[in-house]
Amino acid sequence: MEIKVLFFGVLTEVTGCNVKYYANVSSVGDLRLRIQDDYPEIVHYNYMISLNQQLINGESALNNGDEVAFLPPFAGG
Amino acid sequence: MEIKVLFFGVLTEVTGCNVKYYANVSSVGDLRLRIQDDYPEIVHYNYMISLNQQLINGESALNNGDEVAFLPPFAGG
Amino acid sequence: MSDYLVNGPVNPELITRQISFCDEKNDSGGISVFIGRVRADKTDSKTVVAIDYSAYEEMVNSVAASIKEDIMLEFSDVRSVKLFHSIGNVKAGEISLFVLVEAGHRRQAIDACSMTVELIKEKLPVWKRELYDNDSHEWKRQ
Amino acid sequence: MSDYLVNGPVNPELITRQISFCDEKNDSGGISVFIGRVRADKTDSKTVVAIDYSAYEEMVNSVAASIKEDIMLEFSDVRSVKLFHSIGNVKAGEISLFVLVEAGHRRQAIDACSMTVELIKEKLPVWKRELYDNDSHEWKRQ
Protein backbone atom coordinates (compact mmCIF):
# COMPACT_ATOMS: atom_id res chain seq x y z
CA MET A 1 0.00 0.00 0.00
CA GLU A 2 1.03 3.55 -0.74
CA ILE A 3 -0.01 6.86 0.83
CA LYS A 4 0.48 10.15 -1.01
CA VAL A 5 1.58 12.91 1.35
CA LEU A 6 1.39 16.60 0.39
CA PHE A 7 3.11 19.52 2.11
CA PHE A 8 2.06 23.14 1.76
CA GLY A 9 3.23 26.61 2.67
CA VAL A 10 6.19 26.86 4.99
CA LEU A 11 6.20 23.05 5.37
CA THR A 12 7.48 22.73 1.81
CA GLU A 13 10.62 24.49 3.05
CA VAL A 14 10.82 22.38 6.20
CA THR A 15 10.59 19.13 4.22
CA GLY A 16 12.16 20.36 0.98
CA CYS A 17 9.33 18.83 -1.04
CA ASN A 18 5.70 19.20 -2.06
CA VAL A 19 4.81 15.57 -2.29
CA LYS A 20 6.21 12.31 -0.95
CA TYR A 21 4.96 8.70 -0.90
CA TYR A 22 4.94 6.45 2.16
CA ALA A 23 4.34 2.72 2.31
CA ASN A 24 3.36 0.59 5.27
CA VAL A 25 1.63 3.24 7.36
CA SER A 26 -1.61 2.06 8.87
CA SER A 27 -2.89 5.27 10.45
CA VAL A 28 -2.49 9.04 10.47
CA GLY A 29 -0.72 8.85 13.84
CA ASP A 30 1.68 6.31 12.38
CA LEU A 31 2.34 8.61 9.40
CA ARG A 32 2.87 11.62 11.62
CA LEU A 33 5.61 9.77 13.54
CA ARG A 34 7.29 8.68 10.30
CA ILE A 35 7.32 12.26 9.08
CA GLN A 36 8.67 13.55 12.38
CA ASP A 37 11.47 11.02 12.03
CA ASP A 38 12.24 12.22 8.51
CA TYR A 39 11.86 15.94 9.30
CA PRO A 40 12.42 16.56 13.02
CA GLU A 41 12.05 20.32 12.45
CA ILE A 42 8.33 19.86 11.74
CA VAL A 43 7.49 19.62 15.45
CA HIS A 44 8.12 23.37 15.73
CA TYR A 45 5.33 24.20 13.28
CA ASN A 46 1.57 24.40 13.60
CA TYR A 47 -0.35 22.39 11.07
CA MET A 48 -3.61 20.61 10.44
CA ILE A 49 -3.98 17.34 8.61
CA SER A 50 -6.44 16.48 5.85
CA LEU A 51 -7.31 13.04 4.55
CA ASN A 52 -8.55 13.00 0.96
CA GLN A 53 -9.12 16.77 1.08
CA GLN A 54 -11.17 16.65 4.29
CA LEU A 55 -9.79 18.05 7.53
CA ILE A 56 -9.67 15.35 10.19
CA ASN A 57 -9.93 15.87 13.90
CA GLY A 58 -8.64 12.72 15.50
CA GLU A 59 -6.99 9.49 14.54
CA SER A 60 -7.88 7.80 11.30
CA ALA A 61 -6.92 4.56 9.56
CA LEU A 62 -5.20 4.82 6.18
CA ASN A 63 -5.84 2.79 3.04
CA ASN A 64 -3.96 2.31 -0.17
CA GLY A 65 -4.20 5.40 -2.39
CA ASP A 66 -5.18 7.79 0.38
CA GLU A 67 -3.98 11.38 0.10
CA VAL A 68 -2.85 13.03 3.32
CA ALA A 69 -1.87 16.71 3.44
CA PHE A 70 0.00 18.72 6.07
CA LEU A 71 -1.53 22.19 6.14
CA PRO A 72 -0.06 25.21 7.92
CA PRO A 73 -2.63 27.83 9.01
CA PHE A 74 -4.47 29.14 5.96
CA ALA A 75 -3.55 32.60 4.77
CA GLY A 76 -5.71 33.37 1.76
CA GLY A 77 -7.04 36.77 0.80
CA MET B 1 -38.33 89.83 -0.32
CA GLU B 2 -38.57 86.63 -2.26
CA ILE B 3 -38.32 82.99 -1.19
CA LYS B 4 -37.52 80.24 -3.68
CA VAL B 5 -39.53 77.09 -2.99
CA LEU B 6 -38.61 73.72 -4.49
CA PHE B 7 -40.77 70.61 -4.69
CA PHE B 8 -39.46 67.08 -5.21
CA GLY B 9 -40.71 63.59 -5.89
CA VAL B 10 -44.44 63.04 -5.68
CA LEU B 11 -44.90 66.64 -4.52
CA THR B 12 -44.06 67.85 -8.03
CA GLU B 13 -47.24 66.09 -9.14
CA VAL B 14 -49.26 67.44 -6.21
CA THR B 15 -48.22 71.03 -6.97
CA GLY B 16 -47.70 70.68 -10.70
CA CYS B 17 -44.32 72.42 -10.48
CA ASN B 18 -40.69 72.02 -9.41
CA VAL B 19 -40.06 75.58 -8.28
CA LYS B 20 -42.17 78.51 -7.22
CA TYR B 21 -41.41 81.92 -5.70
CA TYR B 22 -43.21 83.42 -2.71
CA ALA B 23 -43.04 87.00 -1.43
CA ASN B 24 -43.96 88.31 2.01
CA VAL B 25 -43.48 85.13 4.00
CA SER B 26 -41.66 85.73 7.27
CA SER B 27 -41.24 82.17 8.52
CA VAL B 28 -41.33 78.53 7.46
CA GLY B 29 -44.65 78.09 9.27
CA ASP B 30 -46.05 81.03 7.35
CA LEU B 31 -44.82 79.55 4.06
CA ARG B 32 -46.26 76.15 4.89
CA LEU B 33 -49.72 77.69 5.37
CA ARG B 34 -49.45 79.60 2.09
CA ILE B 35 -48.57 76.40 0.28
CA GLN B 36 -51.41 74.49 1.93
CA ASP B 37 -53.74 77.23 0.69
CA ASP B 38 -52.39 76.91 -2.85
CA TYR B 39 -52.25 73.08 -2.81
CA PRO B 40 -54.71 71.68 -0.26
CA GLU B 41 -53.83 68.12 -1.37
CA ILE B 42 -50.36 68.48 0.16
CA VAL B 43 -51.68 67.82 3.69
CA HIS B 44 -52.11 64.17 2.72
CA TYR B 45 -48.38 63.71 2.09
CA ASN B 46 -45.39 63.18 4.34
CA TYR B 47 -42.56 65.57 3.78
CA MET B 48 -39.59 67.22 5.45
CA ILE B 49 -38.52 70.78 4.90
CA SER B 50 -35.03 72.07 4.21
CA LEU B 51 -33.80 75.64 4.41
CA ASN B 52 -30.83 76.40 2.19
CA GLN B 53 -30.14 72.66 1.76
CA GLN B 54 -30.19 71.89 5.48
CA LEU B 55 -33.04 69.92 7.03
CA ILE B 56 -34.76 71.96 9.73
CA ASN B 57 -36.55 70.62 12.74
CA GLY B 58 -38.69 73.42 14.05
CA GLU B 59 -39.77 76.89 13.11
CA SER B 60 -37.36 79.18 11.34
CA ALA B 61 -37.42 82.79 10.15
CA LEU B 62 -37.02 83.41 6.42
CA ASN B 63 -34.91 86.03 4.69
CA ASN B 64 -34.77 87.35 1.16
CA GLY B 65 -33.16 84.84 -1.19
CA ASP B 66 -33.67 81.82 1.05
CA GLU B 67 -34.30 78.48 -0.63
CA VAL B 68 -36.87 76.22 0.99
CA ALA B 69 -37.51 72.69 -0.27
CA PHE B 70 -40.37 70.27 0.37
CA LEU B 71 -38.91 66.79 0.49
CA PRO B 72 -40.89 63.54 0.44
CA PRO B 73 -39.17 60.57 2.14
CA PHE B 74 -35.89 59.86 0.37
CA ALA B 75 -35.78 56.83 -1.88
CA GLY B 76 -32.30 56.58 -3.32
CA GLY B 77 -30.43 53.41 -4.16
CA MET C 1 -23.77 68.89 -12.02
CA SER C 2 -22.97 67.12 -8.80
CA ASP C 3 -19.75 65.15 -8.32
CA TYR C 4 -21.90 62.31 -7.05
CA LEU C 5 -24.66 62.16 -9.66
CA VAL C 6 -24.47 60.36 -12.98
CA ASN C 7 -26.91 60.94 -15.83
CA GLY C 8 -28.62 57.62 -16.57
CA PRO C 9 -27.20 54.27 -15.47
CA VAL C 10 -23.79 53.87 -13.86
CA ASN C 11 -21.54 52.35 -16.52
CA PRO C 12 -19.69 49.18 -15.44
CA GLU C 13 -16.60 50.76 -17.07
CA LEU C 14 -16.71 53.53 -14.46
CA ILE C 15 -16.62 50.85 -11.78
CA THR C 16 -13.60 49.15 -13.36
CA ARG C 17 -11.83 52.49 -13.67
CA GLN C 18 -12.45 53.31 -10.01
CA ILE C 19 -11.24 49.88 -8.92
CA SER C 20 -8.13 50.04 -11.12
CA PHE C 21 -7.09 53.57 -10.32
CA CYS C 22 -7.63 53.71 -6.61
CA ASP C 23 -4.76 53.73 -4.19
CA GLU C 24 -1.59 54.76 -5.96
CA LYS C 25 0.40 54.16 -2.81
CA ASN C 26 -0.68 50.50 -2.73
CA ASP C 27 -1.38 50.58 0.98
CA SER C 28 -5.03 49.59 0.92
CA GLY C 29 -5.61 45.86 1.18
CA GLY C 30 -9.40 45.77 1.10
CA ILE C 31 -11.90 47.33 -1.27
CA SER C 32 -15.56 46.87 -0.56
CA VAL C 33 -18.05 47.73 -3.28
CA PHE C 34 -21.80 47.95 -3.29
CA ILE C 35 -23.78 48.08 -6.51
CA GLY C 36 -27.49 48.79 -6.58
CA ARG C 37 -29.44 47.68 -9.62
CA VAL C 38 -32.96 48.30 -10.82
CA ARG C 39 -34.99 45.14 -10.31
CA ALA C 40 -37.62 44.05 -12.80
CA ASP C 41 -40.10 43.63 -9.94
CA LYS C 42 -43.45 42.16 -10.84
CA THR C 43 -46.47 43.58 -8.99
CA ASP C 44 -49.99 42.44 -9.85
CA SER C 45 -50.15 42.47 -13.59
CA LYS C 46 -47.30 44.88 -14.20
CA THR C 47 -43.49 44.72 -14.31
CA VAL C 48 -40.95 47.44 -13.60
CA VAL C 49 -39.18 48.41 -16.82
CA ALA C 50 -37.18 51.36 -15.45
CA ILE C 51 -36.82 53.82 -12.59
CA ASP C 52 -36.74 57.55 -13.12
CA TYR C 53 -34.55 59.09 -10.42
CA SER C 54 -34.60 62.73 -9.44
CA ALA C 55 -32.49 64.56 -6.88
CA TYR C 56 -32.05 67.82 -5.06
CA GLU C 57 -28.64 68.28 -6.63
CA GLU C 58 -27.12 71.01 -4.43
CA MET C 59 -28.19 69.16 -1.33
CA VAL C 60 -26.84 65.84 -2.67
CA ASN C 61 -23.41 67.49 -2.82
CA SER C 62 -23.43 68.61 0.79
CA VAL C 63 -25.05 65.43 2.14
CA ALA C 64 -22.68 63.13 0.23
CA ALA C 65 -19.66 65.13 1.40
CA SER C 66 -20.85 64.89 4.99
CA ILE C 67 -21.48 61.12 4.67
CA LYS C 68 -17.89 60.71 3.47
CA GLU C 69 -16.59 62.79 6.38
CA ASP C 70 -18.64 60.80 8.90
CA ILE C 71 -17.27 57.52 7.52
CA MET C 72 -13.67 58.72 7.54
CA LEU C 73 -14.09 59.85 11.16
CA GLU C 74 -15.75 56.61 12.26
CA PHE C 75 -13.30 54.25 10.52
CA SER C 76 -9.66 55.19 11.02
CA ASP C 77 -8.40 52.55 8.58
CA VAL C 78 -10.50 53.83 5.67
CA ARG C 79 -8.48 55.55 2.92
CA SER C 80 -11.24 56.66 0.59
CA VAL C 81 -14.98 56.61 0.05
CA LYS C 82 -16.52 57.04 -3.40
CA LEU C 83 -20.18 57.16 -4.25
CA PHE C 84 -22.15 57.65 -7.43
CA HIS C 85 -25.94 57.73 -7.82
CA SER C 86 -27.95 57.89 -11.01
CA ILE C 87 -30.43 60.55 -11.94
CA GLY C 88 -32.79 60.20 -14.85
CA ASN C 89 -33.86 56.97 -16.46
CA VAL C 90 -32.28 53.66 -15.43
CA LYS C 91 -33.66 50.48 -17.00
CA ALA C 92 -34.25 47.19 -15.19
CA GLY C 93 -30.91 45.40 -14.89
CA GLU C 94 -28.89 48.61 -15.03
CA ILE C 95 -26.92 50.09 -12.14
CA SER C 96 -28.21 53.09 -10.18
CA LEU C 97 -25.85 53.17 -7.19
CA PHE C 98 -22.14 52.50 -6.84
CA VAL C 99 -20.24 52.80 -3.57
CA LEU C 100 -16.55 51.96 -3.14
CA VAL C 101 -14.62 52.03 0.13
CA GLU C 102 -10.89 51.39 0.40
CA ALA C 103 -9.25 50.51 3.68
CA GLY C 104 -6.01 49.02 4.89
CA HIS C 105 -7.77 45.86 6.00
CA ARG C 106 -10.96 44.05 5.10
CA ARG C 107 -13.15 44.53 8.19
CA GLN C 108 -13.20 48.31 8.08
CA ALA C 109 -13.62 48.32 4.29
CA ILE C 110 -16.67 46.05 4.55
CA ASP C 111 -18.24 47.74 7.58
CA ALA C 112 -17.66 51.25 6.25
CA CYS C 113 -19.14 50.36 2.85
CA SER C 114 -22.18 48.88 4.55
CA MET C 115 -22.66 52.00 6.68
CA THR C 116 -22.20 54.27 3.66
CA VAL C 117 -24.98 52.44 1.83
CA GLU C 118 -27.30 52.80 4.84
CA LEU C 119 -26.51 56.52 5.17
CA ILE C 120 -27.21 57.04 1.45
CA LYS C 121 -30.59 55.34 1.83
CA GLU C 122 -31.38 57.43 4.90
CA LYS C 123 -29.99 60.85 3.97
CA LEU C 124 -29.41 61.35 0.26
CA PRO C 125 -32.18 63.55 -1.22
CA VAL C 126 -33.06 61.31 -4.14
CA TRP C 127 -36.48 60.11 -5.25
CA LYS C 128 -37.62 57.37 -7.55
CA ARG C 129 -40.56 56.83 -9.81
CA GLU C 130 -41.05 53.27 -11.00
CA LEU C 131 -42.14 52.97 -14.62
CA TYR C 132 -44.17 49.89 -15.55
CA ASP C 133 -44.70 47.93 -18.74
CA ASN C 134 -48.35 49.05 -18.83
CA ASP C 135 -47.23 52.72 -19.09
CA SER C 136 -48.29 53.56 -15.54
CA HIS C 137 -45.88 54.83 -12.90
CA GLU C 138 -45.62 55.09 -9.14
CA TRP C 139 -43.48 57.12 -6.71
CA LYS C 140 -41.80 54.67 -4.37
CA ARG C 141 -40.84 55.03 -0.76
CA GLN C 142 -37.96 52.57 -0.77
CA MET D 1 -7.24 23.92 -12.67
CA SER D 2 -9.80 25.00 -10.13
CA ASP D 3 -12.88 27.02 -11.04
CA TYR D 4 -11.98 29.35 -8.20
CA LEU D 5 -8.27 29.91 -8.77
CA VAL D 6 -6.75 32.44 -11.14
CA ASN D 7 -3.10 32.35 -12.25
CA GLY D 8 -1.51 35.62 -11.17
CA PRO D 9 -3.52 38.73 -10.31
CA VAL D 10 -7.29 38.97 -10.77
CA ASN D 11 -7.84 41.21 -13.80
CA PRO D 12 -10.21 44.15 -13.22
CA GLU D 13 -11.79 43.21 -16.55
CA LEU D 14 -12.91 39.91 -15.01
CA ILE D 15 -14.63 41.91 -12.30
CA THR D 16 -16.42 44.12 -14.83
CA ARG D 17 -17.50 41.08 -16.79
CA GLN D 18 -18.90 39.41 -13.68
CA ILE D 19 -20.75 42.56 -12.69
CA SER D 20 -22.15 43.13 -16.19
CA PHE D 21 -23.21 39.60 -16.92
CA CYS D 22 -24.78 38.56 -13.66
CA ASP D 23 -28.50 38.18 -13.26
CA GLU D 24 -30.11 37.82 -16.63
CA LYS D 25 -33.54 37.84 -15.02
CA ASN D 26 -32.92 41.29 -13.57
CA ASP D 27 -34.33 40.35 -10.20
CA SER D 28 -31.30 41.06 -8.04
CA GLY D 29 -31.21 44.58 -6.66
CA GLY D 30 -28.01 44.41 -4.66
CA ILE D 31 -24.52 43.27 -5.57
CA SER D 32 -21.86 43.31 -2.89
CA VAL D 33 -18.25 42.92 -3.94
CA PHE D 34 -15.09 42.46 -1.95
CA ILE D 35 -11.67 42.93 -3.52
CA GLY D 36 -8.49 41.99 -1.70
CA ARG D 37 -5.29 43.64 -2.87
CA VAL D 38 -1.64 43.07 -2.07
CA ARG D 39 -0.43 45.90 0.16
CA ALA D 40 3.06 47.36 -0.18
CA ASP D 41 3.53 46.95 3.58
CA LYS D 42 6.72 48.37 5.01
CA THR D 43 8.32 46.38 7.83
CA ASP D 44 11.66 47.44 9.30
CA SER D 45 13.85 48.26 6.35
CA LYS D 46 11.95 46.24 3.75
CA THR D 47 8.82 46.67 1.65
CA VAL D 48 6.50 44.02 0.23
CA VAL D 49 6.81 43.92 -3.57
CA ALA D 50 4.62 40.88 -4.22
CA ILE D 51 2.93 37.88 -2.65
CA ASP D 52 3.41 34.38 -3.96
CA TYR D 53 0.22 32.41 -3.32
CA SER D 54 -0.01 28.65 -3.32
CA ALA D 55 -3.05 26.44 -2.79
CA TYR D 56 -4.20 22.89 -2.31
CA GLU D 57 -6.15 23.02 -5.53
CA GLU D 58 -8.42 19.97 -5.21
CA MET D 59 -9.34 21.01 -1.67
CA VAL D 60 -9.98 24.63 -2.76
CA ASN D 61 -12.63 23.27 -5.10
CA SER D 62 -14.51 21.37 -2.43
CA VAL D 63 -14.11 24.04 0.26
CA ALA D 64 -15.21 26.86 -2.07
CA ALA D 65 -18.24 24.85 -3.20
CA SER D 66 -19.20 24.19 0.40
CA ILE D 67 -18.76 27.89 1.33
CA LYS D 68 -21.14 28.80 -1.50
CA GLU D 69 -23.66 26.20 -0.33
CA ASP D 70 -23.47 27.44 3.27
CA ILE D 71 -24.09 31.02 2.15
CA MET D 72 -27.04 30.09 -0.06
CA LEU D 73 -28.58 28.14 2.84
CA GLU D 74 -28.00 30.94 5.37
CA PHE D 75 -29.28 33.79 3.16
CA SER D 76 -32.52 33.01 1.37
CA ASP D 77 -32.44 36.22 -0.68
CA VAL D 78 -29.01 35.48 -2.19
CA ARG D 79 -29.10 34.57 -5.90
CA SER D 80 -25.43 33.83 -6.53
CA VAL D 81 -22.01 33.75 -4.92
CA LYS D 82 -18.82 34.02 -6.96
CA LEU D 83 -15.29 33.84 -5.69
CA PHE D 84 -11.87 33.96 -7.31
CA HIS D 85 -8.50 33.71 -5.58
CA SER D 86 -5.08 34.15 -7.11
CA ILE D 87 -2.31 31.61 -7.09
CA GLY D 88 1.23 32.46 -8.10
CA ASN D 89 2.78 35.89 -8.09
CA VAL D 90 0.67 38.97 -7.37
CA LYS D 91 2.45 42.33 -7.19
CA ALA D 92 1.72 45.06 -4.65
CA GLY D 93 -1.34 46.97 -5.82
CA GLU D 94 -2.73 44.01 -7.76
CA ILE D 95 -5.86 42.05 -6.83
CA SER D 96 -5.64 38.61 -5.22
CA LEU D 97 -9.22 37.99 -4.10
CA PHE D 98 -12.57 38.83 -5.66
CA VAL D 99 -15.92 37.92 -4.14
CA LEU D 100 -19.29 38.87 -5.60
CA VAL D 101 -22.68 38.21 -4.02
CA GLU D 102 -25.98 39.03 -5.67
CA ALA D 103 -29.21 39.25 -3.73
CA GLY D 104 -32.68 40.64 -4.17
CA HIS D 105 -32.03 43.34 -1.59
CA ARG D 106 -28.99 45.09 -0.19
CA ARG D 107 -28.80 43.77 3.38
CA GLN D 108 -28.44 40.13 2.46
CA ALA D 109 -26.01 40.94 -0.37
CA ILE D 110 -23.76 42.88 2.02
CA ASP D 111 -23.99 40.46 4.94
CA ALA D 112 -23.51 37.39 2.75
CA CYS D 113 -20.48 38.90 1.01
CA SER D 114 -18.96 39.77 4.38
CA MET D 115 -19.50 36.24 5.65
CA THR D 116 -18.10 34.72 2.44
CA VAL D 117 -14.89 36.72 2.90
CA GLU D 118 -14.57 35.54 6.50
CA LEU D 119 -15.15 31.91 5.50
CA ILE D 120 -12.51 32.20 2.76
CA LYS D 121 -10.00 33.54 5.29
CA GLU D 122 -10.86 30.76 7.71
CA LYS D 123 -11.30 27.74 5.45
CA LEU D 124 -9.74 28.13 2.02
CA PRO D 125 -6.46 26.14 1.83
CA VAL D 126 -4.29 28.93 0.46
CA TRP D 127 -0.89 30.12 1.69
CA LYS D 128 1.10 33.23 1.06
CA ARG D 129 4.77 34.07 0.96
CA GLU D 130 5.57 37.76 1.06
CA LEU D 131 8.42 38.81 -1.21
CA TYR D 132 10.41 41.88 -0.16
CA ASP D 133 12.46 44.47 -2.01
CA ASN D 134 15.64 43.16 -0.38
CA ASP D 135 15.08 39.74 -2.01
CA SER D 136 14.11 38.05 1.26
CA HIS D 137 10.75 36.36 1.79
CA GLU D 138 8.51 35.28 4.64
CA TRP D 139 5.57 32.89 4.99
CA LYS D 140 2.69 34.87 6.50
CA ARG D 141 -0.05 33.76 8.83
CA GLN D 142 -2.66 36.32 7.80
PDB file of C-alpha atoms in Angstrom, chain B residues 20-58:
ATOM      1  CA  LYS B  20     -42.172  78.513  -7.224  1.00  0.00           C
ATOM      2  CA  TYR B  21     -41.412  81.923  -5.699  1.00  0.00           C
ATOM      3  CA  TYR B  22     -43.209  83.424  -2.715  1.00  0.00           C
ATOM      4  CA  ALA B  23     -43.039  86.996  -1.429  1.00  0.00           C
ATOM      5  CA  ASN B  24     -43.959  88.309   2.009  1.00  0.00           C
ATOM      6  CA  VAL B  25     -43.476  85.135   4.001  1.00  0.00           C
ATOM      7  CA  SER B  26     -41.662  85.731   7.267  1.00  0.00           C
ATOM      8  CA  SER B  27     -41.237  82.173   8.523  1.00  0.00           C
ATOM      9  CA  VAL B  28     -41.329  78.532   7.461  1.00  0.00           C
ATOM     10  CA  GLY B  29     -44.653  78.090   9.273  1.00  0.00           C
ATOM     11  CA  ASP B  30     -46.045  81.025   7.352  1.00  0.00           C
ATOM     12  CA  LEU B  31     -44.816  79.545   4.064  1.00  0.00           C
ATOM     13  CA  ARG B  32     -46.264  76.154   4.885  1.00  0.00           C
ATOM     14  CA  LEU B  33     -49.716  77.693   5.367  1.00  0.00           C
ATOM     15  CA  ARG B  34     -49.451  79.604   2.088  1.00  0.00           C
ATOM     16  CA  ILE B  35     -48.569  76.399   0.284  1.00  0.00           C
ATOM     17  CA  GLN B  36     -51.406  74.488   1.927  1.00  0.00           C
ATOM     18  CA  ASP B  37     -53.742  77.232   0.685  1.00  0.00           C
ATOM     19  CA  ASP B  38     -52.389  76.908  -2.852  1.00  0.00           C
ATOM     20  CA  TYR B  39     -52.248  73.082  -2.814  1.00  0.00           C
ATOM     21  CA  PRO B  40     -54.713  71.685  -0.264  1.00  0.00           C
ATOM     22  CA  GLU B  41     -53.831  68.120  -1.370  1.00  0.00           C
ATOM     23  CA  ILE B  42     -50.359  68.475   0.155  1.00  0.00           C
ATOM     24  CA  VAL B  43     -51.675  67.819   3.690  1.00  0.00           C
ATOM     25  CA  HIS B  44     -52.108  64.170   2.716  1.00  0.00           C
ATOM     26  CA  TYR B  45     -48.385  63.708   2.085  1.00  0.00           C
ATOM     27  CA  ASN B  46     -45.388  63.179   4.336  1.00  0.00           C
ATOM     28  CA  TYR B  47     -42.562  65.570   3.779  1.00  0.00           C
ATOM     29  CA  MET B  48     -39.589  67.216   5.449  1.00  0.00           C
ATOM     30  CA  ILE B  49     -38.518  70.777   4.904  1.00  0.00           C
ATOM     31  CA  SER B  50     -35.029  72.067   4.212  1.00  0.00           C
ATOM     32  CA  LEU B  51     -33.803  75.645   4.408  1.00  0.00           C
ATOM     33  CA  ASN B  52     -30.827  76.405   2.192  1.00  0.00           C
ATOM     34  CA  GLN B  53     -30.144  72.661   1.764  1.00  0.00           C
ATOM     35  CA  GLN B  54     -30.195  71.890   5.484  1.00  0.00           C
ATOM     36  CA  LEU B  55     -33.038  69.922   7.032  1.00  0.00           C
ATOM     37  CA  ILE B  56     -34.763  71.961   9.733  1.00  0.00           C
ATOM     38  CA  ASN B  57     -36.552  70.624  12.741  1.00  0.00           C
ATOM     39  CA  GLY B  58     -38.689  73.418  14.052  1.00  0.00           C
TER      40      GLY B  58
END
